[in-house]
Coordinates of C-alpha atoms and ligand atoms in Angstrom, one line a residue:
X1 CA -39.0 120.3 235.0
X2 CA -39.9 123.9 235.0
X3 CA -37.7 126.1 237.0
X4 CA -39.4 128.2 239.5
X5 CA -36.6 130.3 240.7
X6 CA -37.9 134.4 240.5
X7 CA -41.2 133.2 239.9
X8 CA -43.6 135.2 242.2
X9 CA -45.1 132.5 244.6
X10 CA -48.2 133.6 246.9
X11 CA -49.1 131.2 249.7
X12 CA -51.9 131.5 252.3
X13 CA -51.6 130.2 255.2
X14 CA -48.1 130.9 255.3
X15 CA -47.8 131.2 258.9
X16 CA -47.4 127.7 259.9
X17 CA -48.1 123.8 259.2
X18 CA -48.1 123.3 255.2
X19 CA -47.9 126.8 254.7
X20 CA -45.0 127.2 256.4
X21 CA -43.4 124.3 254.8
X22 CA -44.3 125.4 251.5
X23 CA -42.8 128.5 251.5
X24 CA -39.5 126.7 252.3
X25 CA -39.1 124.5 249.5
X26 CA -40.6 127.5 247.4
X27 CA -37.8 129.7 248.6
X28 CA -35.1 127.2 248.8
X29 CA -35.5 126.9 244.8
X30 CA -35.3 130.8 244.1
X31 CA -39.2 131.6 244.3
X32 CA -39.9 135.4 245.0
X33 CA -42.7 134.5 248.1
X34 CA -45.7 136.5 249.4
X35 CA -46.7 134.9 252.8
X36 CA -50.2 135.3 253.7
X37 CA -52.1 134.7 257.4
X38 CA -53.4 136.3 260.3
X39 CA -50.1 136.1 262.5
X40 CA -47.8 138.9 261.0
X41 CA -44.9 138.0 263.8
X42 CA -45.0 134.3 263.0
X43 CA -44.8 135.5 258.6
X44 CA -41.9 138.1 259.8
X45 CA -39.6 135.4 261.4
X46 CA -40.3 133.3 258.4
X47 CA -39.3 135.9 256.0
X48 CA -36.1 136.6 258.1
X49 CA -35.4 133.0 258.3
X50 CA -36.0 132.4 254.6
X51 CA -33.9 135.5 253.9
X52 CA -30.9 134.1 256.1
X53 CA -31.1 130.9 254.6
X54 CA -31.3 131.6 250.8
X55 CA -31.3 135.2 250.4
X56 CA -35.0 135.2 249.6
X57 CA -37.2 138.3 248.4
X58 CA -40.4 137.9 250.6
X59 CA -42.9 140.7 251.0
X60 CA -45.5 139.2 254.3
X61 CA -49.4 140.3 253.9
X62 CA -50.9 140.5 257.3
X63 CA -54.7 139.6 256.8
X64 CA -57.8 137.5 257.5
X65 CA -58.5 135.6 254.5
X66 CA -62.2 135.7 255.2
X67 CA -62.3 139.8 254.2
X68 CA -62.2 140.5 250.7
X69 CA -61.7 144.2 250.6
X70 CA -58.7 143.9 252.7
X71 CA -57.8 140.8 250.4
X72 CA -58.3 143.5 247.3
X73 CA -56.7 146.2 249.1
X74 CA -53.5 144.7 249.9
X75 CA -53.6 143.2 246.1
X76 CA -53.7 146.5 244.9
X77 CA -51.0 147.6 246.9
X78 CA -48.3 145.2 246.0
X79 CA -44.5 146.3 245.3
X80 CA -44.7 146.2 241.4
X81 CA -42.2 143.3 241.5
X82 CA -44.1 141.3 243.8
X83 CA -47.1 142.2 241.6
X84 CA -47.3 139.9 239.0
X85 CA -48.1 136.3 240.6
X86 CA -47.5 133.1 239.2
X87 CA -48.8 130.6 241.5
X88 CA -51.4 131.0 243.7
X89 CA -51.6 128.9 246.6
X90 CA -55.0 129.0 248.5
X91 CA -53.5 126.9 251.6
X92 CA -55.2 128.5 254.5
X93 CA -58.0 126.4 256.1
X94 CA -59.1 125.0 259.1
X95 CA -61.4 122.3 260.7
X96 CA -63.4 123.7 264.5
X97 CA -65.2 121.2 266.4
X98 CA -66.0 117.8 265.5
X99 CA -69.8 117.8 266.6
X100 CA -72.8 116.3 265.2
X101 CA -74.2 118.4 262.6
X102 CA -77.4 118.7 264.5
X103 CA -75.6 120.0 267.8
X104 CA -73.1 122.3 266.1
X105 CA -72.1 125.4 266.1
X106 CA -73.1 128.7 264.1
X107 CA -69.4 130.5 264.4
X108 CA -67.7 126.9 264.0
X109 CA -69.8 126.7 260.7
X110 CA -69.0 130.5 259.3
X111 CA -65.4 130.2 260.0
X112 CA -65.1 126.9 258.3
X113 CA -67.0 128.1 255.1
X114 CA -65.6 131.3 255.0
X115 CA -61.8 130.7 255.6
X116 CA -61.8 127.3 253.2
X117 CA -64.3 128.5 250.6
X118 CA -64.7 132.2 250.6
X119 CA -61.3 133.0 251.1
X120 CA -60.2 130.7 248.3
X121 CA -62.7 131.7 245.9
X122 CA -61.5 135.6 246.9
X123 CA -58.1 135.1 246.2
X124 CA -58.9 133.3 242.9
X125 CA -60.9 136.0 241.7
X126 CA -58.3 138.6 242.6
X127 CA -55.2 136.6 241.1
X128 CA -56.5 134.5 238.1
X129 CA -57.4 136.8 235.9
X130 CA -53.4 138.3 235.4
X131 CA -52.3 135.1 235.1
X132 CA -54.9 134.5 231.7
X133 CA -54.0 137.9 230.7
X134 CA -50.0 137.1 231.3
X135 CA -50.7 133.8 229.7
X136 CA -49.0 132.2 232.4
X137 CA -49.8 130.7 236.1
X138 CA -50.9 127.8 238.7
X139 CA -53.1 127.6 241.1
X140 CA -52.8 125.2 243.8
X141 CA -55.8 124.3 246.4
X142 CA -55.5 122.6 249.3
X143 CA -58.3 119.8 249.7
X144 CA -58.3 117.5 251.8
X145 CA -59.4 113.5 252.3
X146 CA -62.7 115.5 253.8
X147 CA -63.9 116.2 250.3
X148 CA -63.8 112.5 249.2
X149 CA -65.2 110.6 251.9
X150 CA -67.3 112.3 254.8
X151 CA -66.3 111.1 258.4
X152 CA -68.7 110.5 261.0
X153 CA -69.1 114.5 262.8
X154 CA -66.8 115.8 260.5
X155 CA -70.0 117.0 258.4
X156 CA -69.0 120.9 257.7
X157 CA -65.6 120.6 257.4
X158 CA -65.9 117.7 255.2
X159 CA -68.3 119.9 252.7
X160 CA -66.0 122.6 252.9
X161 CA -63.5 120.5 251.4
X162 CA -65.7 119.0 249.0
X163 CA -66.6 122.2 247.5
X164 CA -62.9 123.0 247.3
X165 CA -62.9 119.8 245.1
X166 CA -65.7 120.9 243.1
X167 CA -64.1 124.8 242.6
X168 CA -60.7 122.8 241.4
X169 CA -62.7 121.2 239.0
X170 CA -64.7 123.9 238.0
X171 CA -61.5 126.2 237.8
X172 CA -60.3 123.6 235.7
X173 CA -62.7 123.6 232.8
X174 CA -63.0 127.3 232.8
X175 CA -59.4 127.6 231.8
X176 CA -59.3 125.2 229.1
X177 CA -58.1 126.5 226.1
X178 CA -55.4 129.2 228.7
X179 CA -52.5 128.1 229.9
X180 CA -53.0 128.5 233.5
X181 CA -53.0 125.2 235.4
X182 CA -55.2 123.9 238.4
X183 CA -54.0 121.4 241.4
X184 CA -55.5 119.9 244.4
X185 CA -53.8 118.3 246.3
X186 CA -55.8 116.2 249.1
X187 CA -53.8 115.2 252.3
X188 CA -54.7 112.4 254.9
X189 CA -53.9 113.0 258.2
X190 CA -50.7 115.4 258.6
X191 CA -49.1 116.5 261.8
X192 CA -49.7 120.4 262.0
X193 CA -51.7 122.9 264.6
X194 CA -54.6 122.0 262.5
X195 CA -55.7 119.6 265.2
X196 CA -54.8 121.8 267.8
X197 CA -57.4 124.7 266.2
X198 CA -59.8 122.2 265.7
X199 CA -60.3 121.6 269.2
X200 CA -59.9 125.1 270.2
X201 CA -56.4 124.7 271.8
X202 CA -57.1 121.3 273.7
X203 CA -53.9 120.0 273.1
X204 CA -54.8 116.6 274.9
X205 CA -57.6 116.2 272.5
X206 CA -55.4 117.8 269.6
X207 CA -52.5 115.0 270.0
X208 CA -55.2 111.9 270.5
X209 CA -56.2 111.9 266.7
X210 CA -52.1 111.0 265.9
X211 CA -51.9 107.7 267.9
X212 CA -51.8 104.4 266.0
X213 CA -50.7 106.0 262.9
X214 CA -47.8 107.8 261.7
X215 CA -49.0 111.1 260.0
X216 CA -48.1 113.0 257.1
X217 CA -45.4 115.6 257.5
X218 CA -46.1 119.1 256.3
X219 CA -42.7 118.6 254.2
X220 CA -44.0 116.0 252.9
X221 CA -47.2 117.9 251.6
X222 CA -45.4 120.8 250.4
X223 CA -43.0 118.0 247.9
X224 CA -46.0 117.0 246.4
X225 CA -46.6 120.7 245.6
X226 CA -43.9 121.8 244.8
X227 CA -43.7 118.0 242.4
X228 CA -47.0 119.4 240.4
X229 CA -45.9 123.1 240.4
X230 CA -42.4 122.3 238.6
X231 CA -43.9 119.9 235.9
X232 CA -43.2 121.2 232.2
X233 CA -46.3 123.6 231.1
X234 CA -47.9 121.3 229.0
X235 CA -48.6 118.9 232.1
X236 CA -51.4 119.6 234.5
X237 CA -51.5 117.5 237.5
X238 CA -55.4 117.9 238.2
X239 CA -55.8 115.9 241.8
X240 CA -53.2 114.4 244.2
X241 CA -54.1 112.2 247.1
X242 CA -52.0 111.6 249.8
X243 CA -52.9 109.2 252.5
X244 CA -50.2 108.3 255.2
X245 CA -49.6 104.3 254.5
X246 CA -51.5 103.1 258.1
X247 CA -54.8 105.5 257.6
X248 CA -57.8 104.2 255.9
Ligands
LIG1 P1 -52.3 124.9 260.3 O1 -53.3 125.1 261.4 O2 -50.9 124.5 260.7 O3 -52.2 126.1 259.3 C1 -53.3 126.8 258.9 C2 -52.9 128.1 258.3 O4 -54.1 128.8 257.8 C3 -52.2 129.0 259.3 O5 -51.1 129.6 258.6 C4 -53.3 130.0 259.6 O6 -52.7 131.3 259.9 C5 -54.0 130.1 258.3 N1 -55.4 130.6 258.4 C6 -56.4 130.1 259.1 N2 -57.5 130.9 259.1 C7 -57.1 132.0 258.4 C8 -57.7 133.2 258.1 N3 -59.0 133.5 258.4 N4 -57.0 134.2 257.4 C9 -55.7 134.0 257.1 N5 -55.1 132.8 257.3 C10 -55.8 131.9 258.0 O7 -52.9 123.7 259.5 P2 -52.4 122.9 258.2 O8 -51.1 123.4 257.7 O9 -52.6 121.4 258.5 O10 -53.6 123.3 257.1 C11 -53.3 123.9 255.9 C12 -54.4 123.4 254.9 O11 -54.3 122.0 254.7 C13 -55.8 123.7 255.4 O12 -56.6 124.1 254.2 C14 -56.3 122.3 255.8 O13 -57.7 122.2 255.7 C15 -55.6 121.4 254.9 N6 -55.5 120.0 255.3 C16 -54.9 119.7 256.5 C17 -54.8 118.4 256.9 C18 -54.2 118.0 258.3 O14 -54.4 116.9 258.7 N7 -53.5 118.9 258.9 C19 -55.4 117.3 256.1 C20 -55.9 117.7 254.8 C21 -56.0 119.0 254.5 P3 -53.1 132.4 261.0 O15 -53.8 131.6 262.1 O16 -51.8 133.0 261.3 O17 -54.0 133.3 260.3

């Protein structure tokens, strides 16, 4: 097991749900964190409660993963000791509507593609390339059961996710031959404010899609990550998927 304690962890998404969990077990085991998402008071009450907790050096990037000069900017602008990343989780994501594809929406459609795939591929571009020079890193990517099998309305979202799949793969084979490693891990069904964004803050709506099945805990995600993260350097964990036990 490879230790990850003052390894510089960055995680978007950071603000709540797997993110949020993430960044605890990261912490927990020594990680130097940079906390990523839209909701700056949400990151600082993390970062204080982290700090509390395990004494943890956080540094909290307030931004909209969907712009990439503010992406490059704040990059740029990192503490020298936050600057040098190690692993690079591209968590943040989200699903809007569930609509057939020929009644949807245009701004469901541009957030979806730009927040899972842009913003990912952004932060990829901005990040990988210290790692190969460092000759060190990991990239994590949150997929999703969306990019394996598409659901009936869940057409966008479900591509998003597939391209996700097909950028971890294509990550993948570009780095062969560096020692940077590539992860997605693909969750069923997990309990977060995911549902509750999807829906556009109809909570009714948001809790119906967890009854008659227990779902995934963001803790229990955020094991599985930190399981591939902390695997000796010469094992890459490609793909993970990770279905509660009662969905199908
Ligand atoms: P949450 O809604 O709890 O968390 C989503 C996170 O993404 C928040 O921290 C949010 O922060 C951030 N985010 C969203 N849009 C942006 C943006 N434009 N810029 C910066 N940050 C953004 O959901 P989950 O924890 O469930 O989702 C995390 C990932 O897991 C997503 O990629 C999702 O697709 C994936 N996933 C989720 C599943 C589920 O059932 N919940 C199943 C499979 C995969 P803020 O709003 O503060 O910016």
């Amino acid at each position: 097991m490879v230790s990850v304690r003052h390894q510089i962890v960055l995680i978007t998404g950071a603000s709540s749900g797997i993110g949020e969990a993430t960044a605890q077990i990261f912490a927990q085991a020594g990680a130097k964190l940079i906390l990523v998402a839209r909701r700056q008071e949400r990151l600082a009450q993390l970062a204080d409660d982290l700090n509390k907790e395990f004494a943890s050096d956080i540094h909290t990037m307030q931004l909209d993963v969907r712009d990439r000069t503010s992406i490059e900017s704040a990059l740029a602008q990192l503490p020298s000791e936050f600057s040098a990343i190690d692993v690079l989780i591209n968590n943040a994501g989200l699903s809007r509507g569930l609509d057939k594809l020929y009644q949807g929406s245009y701004q469901d459609w541009e957030e979806m593609i730009d927040t899972n795939v842009k913003g990912l591929l952004y932060f990829t571009r901005a990040i990988v390339p210290g790692m190969v020079s460092r000759g060190r890193g990991h990239v994590v990517n949150l997929g999703s059961i969306a990019g394996h099998q598409t659901y009936p309305n869940g057409n966008v979202y479900c591509a998003t996710k597939a391209a996700v799949k097909a950028i971890s793969e294509g990550l993948k084979q570009d780095l062969l031959g560096t020692p940077v490693r590539v992860t997605s891990v693909d969750p069923g069904m997990v309990e977060t404010e995911f549902s509750q964004v999807r829906f556009h803050g109809d909570t009714e709506r948001g809790n119906q899609v967890y009854q008659g099945l227990k779902p995934l805990t963001p803790e229990d995600v955020a094991d599985v990550i930190f399981f591939c993260v902390t695997r000796s350097p010469h094992v890459n964990i490609s793909e993970v998927l990770m279905m509660p036990v009662d969905q199908s």
